[in-house]
Structures are given as C-alpha cells and as structure tokens.
Coordinates of C-alpha atoms in Angstrom, one line a residue:
X1 CA 0.0 0.0 0.0
X2 CA 1.5 3.3 -1.1
X3 CA -1.0 5.6 0.6
X4 CA -0.3 6.4 4.2
X5 CA -1.8 8.8 6.8
X6 CA -0.6 12.3 6.2
X7 CA 0.7 12.7 9.8
X8 CA 3.2 9.9 9.3
X9 CA 5.0 11.8 6.5
X10 CA 8.4 13.3 7.6
X11 CA 8.8 17.1 7.9
X12 CA 11.4 17.0 5.1
X13 CA 9.0 15.2 2.8
X14 CA 8.1 16.7 -0.6
X15 CA 4.9 18.7 -0.8
X16 CA 2.7 20.0 -3.6
X17 CA -0.2 22.4 -3.2
X18 CA -2.9 22.3 -5.7
X19 CA -5.3 25.3 -5.4
X20 CA -8.9 24.8 -6.5
X21 CA -10.3 27.7 -8.4
X22 CA -13.4 27.5 -6.1
X23 CA -14.5 25.8 -2.9
X24 CA -15.7 22.3 -3.3
X25 CA -19.1 21.1 -2.1
X26 CA -19.4 18.1 0.2
X27 CA -20.1 15.6 -2.5
X28 CA -17.4 17.0 -4.7
X29 CA -14.9 16.9 -1.9
X30 CA -15.7 13.3 -1.2
X31 CA -15.4 12.3 -4.8
X32 CA -12.2 14.2 -5.4
X33 CA -10.5 12.8 -2.4
X34 CA -11.6 9.2 -3.2
X35 CA -10.1 9.6 -6.7
X36 CA -6.9 11.1 -5.4
X37 CA -6.7 8.2 -2.9
X38 CA -7.1 5.7 -5.7
X39 CA -4.3 7.4 -7.7
X40 CA -2.0 7.5 -4.6
X41 CA -2.5 3.7 -4.0
X42 CA -0.8 3.0 -7.3
X43 CA 1.5 6.0 -7.6
X44 CA 5.1 4.9 -8.3
X45 CA 8.4 6.2 -9.5
X46 CA 10.4 3.8 -11.8
X47 CA 8.3 0.9 -10.4
X48 CA 8.8 1.8 -6.8
X49 CA 5.7 2.6 -4.9
X50 CA 5.6 6.1 -3.4
X51 CA 4.6 6.5 0.3
X52 CA 2.2 9.4 -0.2
X53 CA -0.8 11.1 1.3
X54 CA -3.1 14.0 0.8
X55 CA -5.3 16.5 2.7
X56 CA -7.8 19.1 1.6
X57 CA -7.6 22.4 3.4
X58 CA -10.4 24.9 3.5
X59 CA -12.3 22.9 0.8
X60 CA -10.0 24.6 -1.6
X61 CA -6.3 23.5 -1.3
X62 CA -5.4 19.9 -2.1
X63 CA -2.0 19.1 -0.6
X64 CA -0.1 16.0 -1.6
X65 CA 3.0 14.8 0.3
X66 CA 5.6 12.1 -0.3
X67 CA 8.0 10.4 2.1
X68 CA 11.2 10.9 0.1
X69 CA 13.1 8.5 2.4
X70 CA 11.1 5.6 1.1
X71 CA 11.3 6.5 -2.6
X72 CA 11.7 9.9 -4.3
X73 CA 9.3 10.9 -7.0
X74 CA 10.7 11.2 -10.5
X75 CA 9.8 13.7 -13.2
X76 CA 7.6 11.2 -14.9
X77 CA 5.7 10.3 -11.6
X78 CA 5.2 14.1 -10.9
X79 CA 3.9 14.5 -14.4
X80 CA 1.5 11.7 -13.9
X81 CA 0.2 13.3 -10.7
X82 CA -0.3 16.7 -12.4
X83 CA -1.8 15.3 -15.5
X84 CA -4.2 13.1 -13.5
X85 CA -5.3 16.1 -11.4
X86 CA -5.8 18.2 -14.5
X87 CA -8.1 15.6 -15.9
X88 CA -9.9 15.2 -12.6
X89 CA -10.3 19.0 -12.2
X90 CA -11.8 19.3 -15.7
X91 CA -14.6 16.9 -14.7
X92 CA -15.4 19.2 -11.7
X93 CA -15.2 22.3 -13.8
X94 CA -12.3 23.7 -11.8
X95 CA -8.6 24.2 -12.1
X96 CA -6.1 22.7 -9.7
X97 CA -2.8 23.6 -11.2
X98 CA -3.0 27.3 -11.9
X99 CA -0.7 29.1 -9.4
X100 CA -0.9 32.5 -11.1
X101 CA -4.0 33.9 -9.2
X102 CA -3.6 35.3 -5.7
X103 CA -5.8 33.8 -3.1
X104 CA -6.5 35.7 0.0
X105 CA -9.1 35.9 2.9
X106 CA -11.6 38.7 2.9
X107 CA -14.2 38.8 5.7
X108 CA -13.6 35.1 6.2
X109 CA -14.1 34.2 2.5
X110 CA -11.4 32.9 0.3
X111 CA -11.1 35.1 -2.8
X112 CA -9.1 34.5 -6.0
X113 CA -8.0 37.4 -8.2
X114 CA -5.3 37.9 -10.9
X115 CA -2.0 39.4 -9.8
X116 CA -2.8 42.7 -11.5
X117 CA -6.2 42.8 -9.7
X118 CA -4.4 42.1 -6.3
X119 CA -1.9 44.8 -7.1
X120 CA -4.7 47.3 -7.7
X121 CA -6.4 46.3 -4.5
X122 CA -3.2 46.9 -2.6
X123 CA -2.5 50.2 -4.4
X124 CA -6.0 51.5 -3.7
X125 CA -5.7 50.6 0.0
X126 CA -8.5 48.0 -0.1
X127 CA -6.2 45.4 1.3
X128 CA -3.0 45.9 3.2
X129 CA 0.1 43.9 4.3
X130 CA -1.9 42.3 7.1
X131 CA -4.3 40.6 4.6
X132 CA -4.2 36.8 5.0
X133 CA -2.9 35.2 1.8
X134 CA -2.3 31.6 0.7
X135 CA 1.2 30.6 -0.4
X136 CA 0.9 27.7 -2.9
X137 CA 4.7 27.6 -3.5
X138 CA 5.4 25.4 -0.4
X139 CA 7.6 22.5 -1.2
X140 CA 8.1 20.7 2.2
X141 CA 5.7 19.2 4.6
X142 CA 7.4 21.1 7.4
X143 CA 6.4 24.4 5.8
X144 CA 2.8 23.3 5.8
X145 CA 2.9 22.1 9.4
X146 CA 4.4 25.4 10.4
X147 CA 1.4 27.3 9.1
X148 CA 3.0 28.4 5.8
X149 CA -0.1 27.8 3.7
X150 CA -1.9 30.9 5.1
X151 CA -0.3 33.9 6.6
X152 CA 0.0 37.7 6.6
X153 CA 1.0 39.0 3.2
X154 CA 3.8 41.0 4.9
X155 CA 5.4 37.6 6.0
X156 CA 5.3 36.0 2.6
X157 CA 6.5 36.7 -1.0
X158 CA 3.3 38.6 -1.4
X159 CA 4.7 41.3 0.9
X160 CA 7.8 41.8 -1.2
X161 CA 5.7 41.7 -4.5
X162 CA 2.8 43.9 -3.6
X163 CA 3.5 45.9 -0.4
X164 CA 7.3 46.6 -0.6
X165 CA 6.8 50.4 -0.2
X166 CA 4.7 49.9 2.9
X167 CA 7.1 47.5 4.5
X168 CA 10.3 49.6 4.2

C-alpha cells in the first residue's frame, strides 16, 4: 500500500499544493479525495511505490505529500500526478494547477484574483500587508505544518511583491 496517513510523513518530505479555483461542495470533496486516494494507491516512480498522502484544506487546497526517504518521486511520476489532477479538475469544472492567481481571505471568505487585480487592491488601499494570503509555493511538509499555507502578506513573498513600499 503506497498511501499512508498524512501525519506519518516526515517534515522533510516533498509537498505540492494544488489550489482549486473555487471551494468544493461536500459531495465534490468526497469524490475528489476518493479519486486522489485511488491514484496514490498505485503511484510509483520507476516501479517503486511512493509513500504518499493527501489532505484538503479549506475545501480549496489539495496538498499531496511524499516520504522521500522511502522513494523519491521522479519527473515522470510528478507529471502523472499533475496530468491526473488536471483531468480530474476538468470533470469538476475547476482548475487545480493554476498558481498564477492570488488567493486571500476577505471577511472570512477565500477570494481569488489575478495578480494585477491584487496589485490594484493593494495600491488603492482596499487590502494591506496584514491581509491573509495563501502561499501555494510550499515544497516541504514542514512548511505546511508550520502554518506556511496561510499567513500575513507581509510575511510571505506577497509582501515583497505587492507591499514593498509599505514594508520599508
């Protein structure tokens, strides 16, 4: 069995964050996770099963982690994961692999806007460096466990990109 409980993955394990373009309903969430689980059961790199797991955060962020001590994912195995998720997302009418939009919390709701739109919101003072943003560039399980998925814009790359004048 290649799929393991997420909490058993080591902090230095490899992580991918797949942001859904909208929140998933209960039935969509269940179906998505069942299909991802089925994929992870057979996920392998050069014939070696990968010890992997997944979680869904905020009904919006699918995270997939791998225990690199057991076997490291290869380029082909990563491509298989991404391609499989793109096909799955298409069936749900969402995207899971588009990291270009900025996702942030506004009055408790997760919003998604283009980078130029986010820049405009920042420039016009509608959002500031304390806005909670989601960083989908995490690459290790430790970063996720340390709360790196969601944080103040000032504490992430978003601060440097969109609020540099205010943070100097």
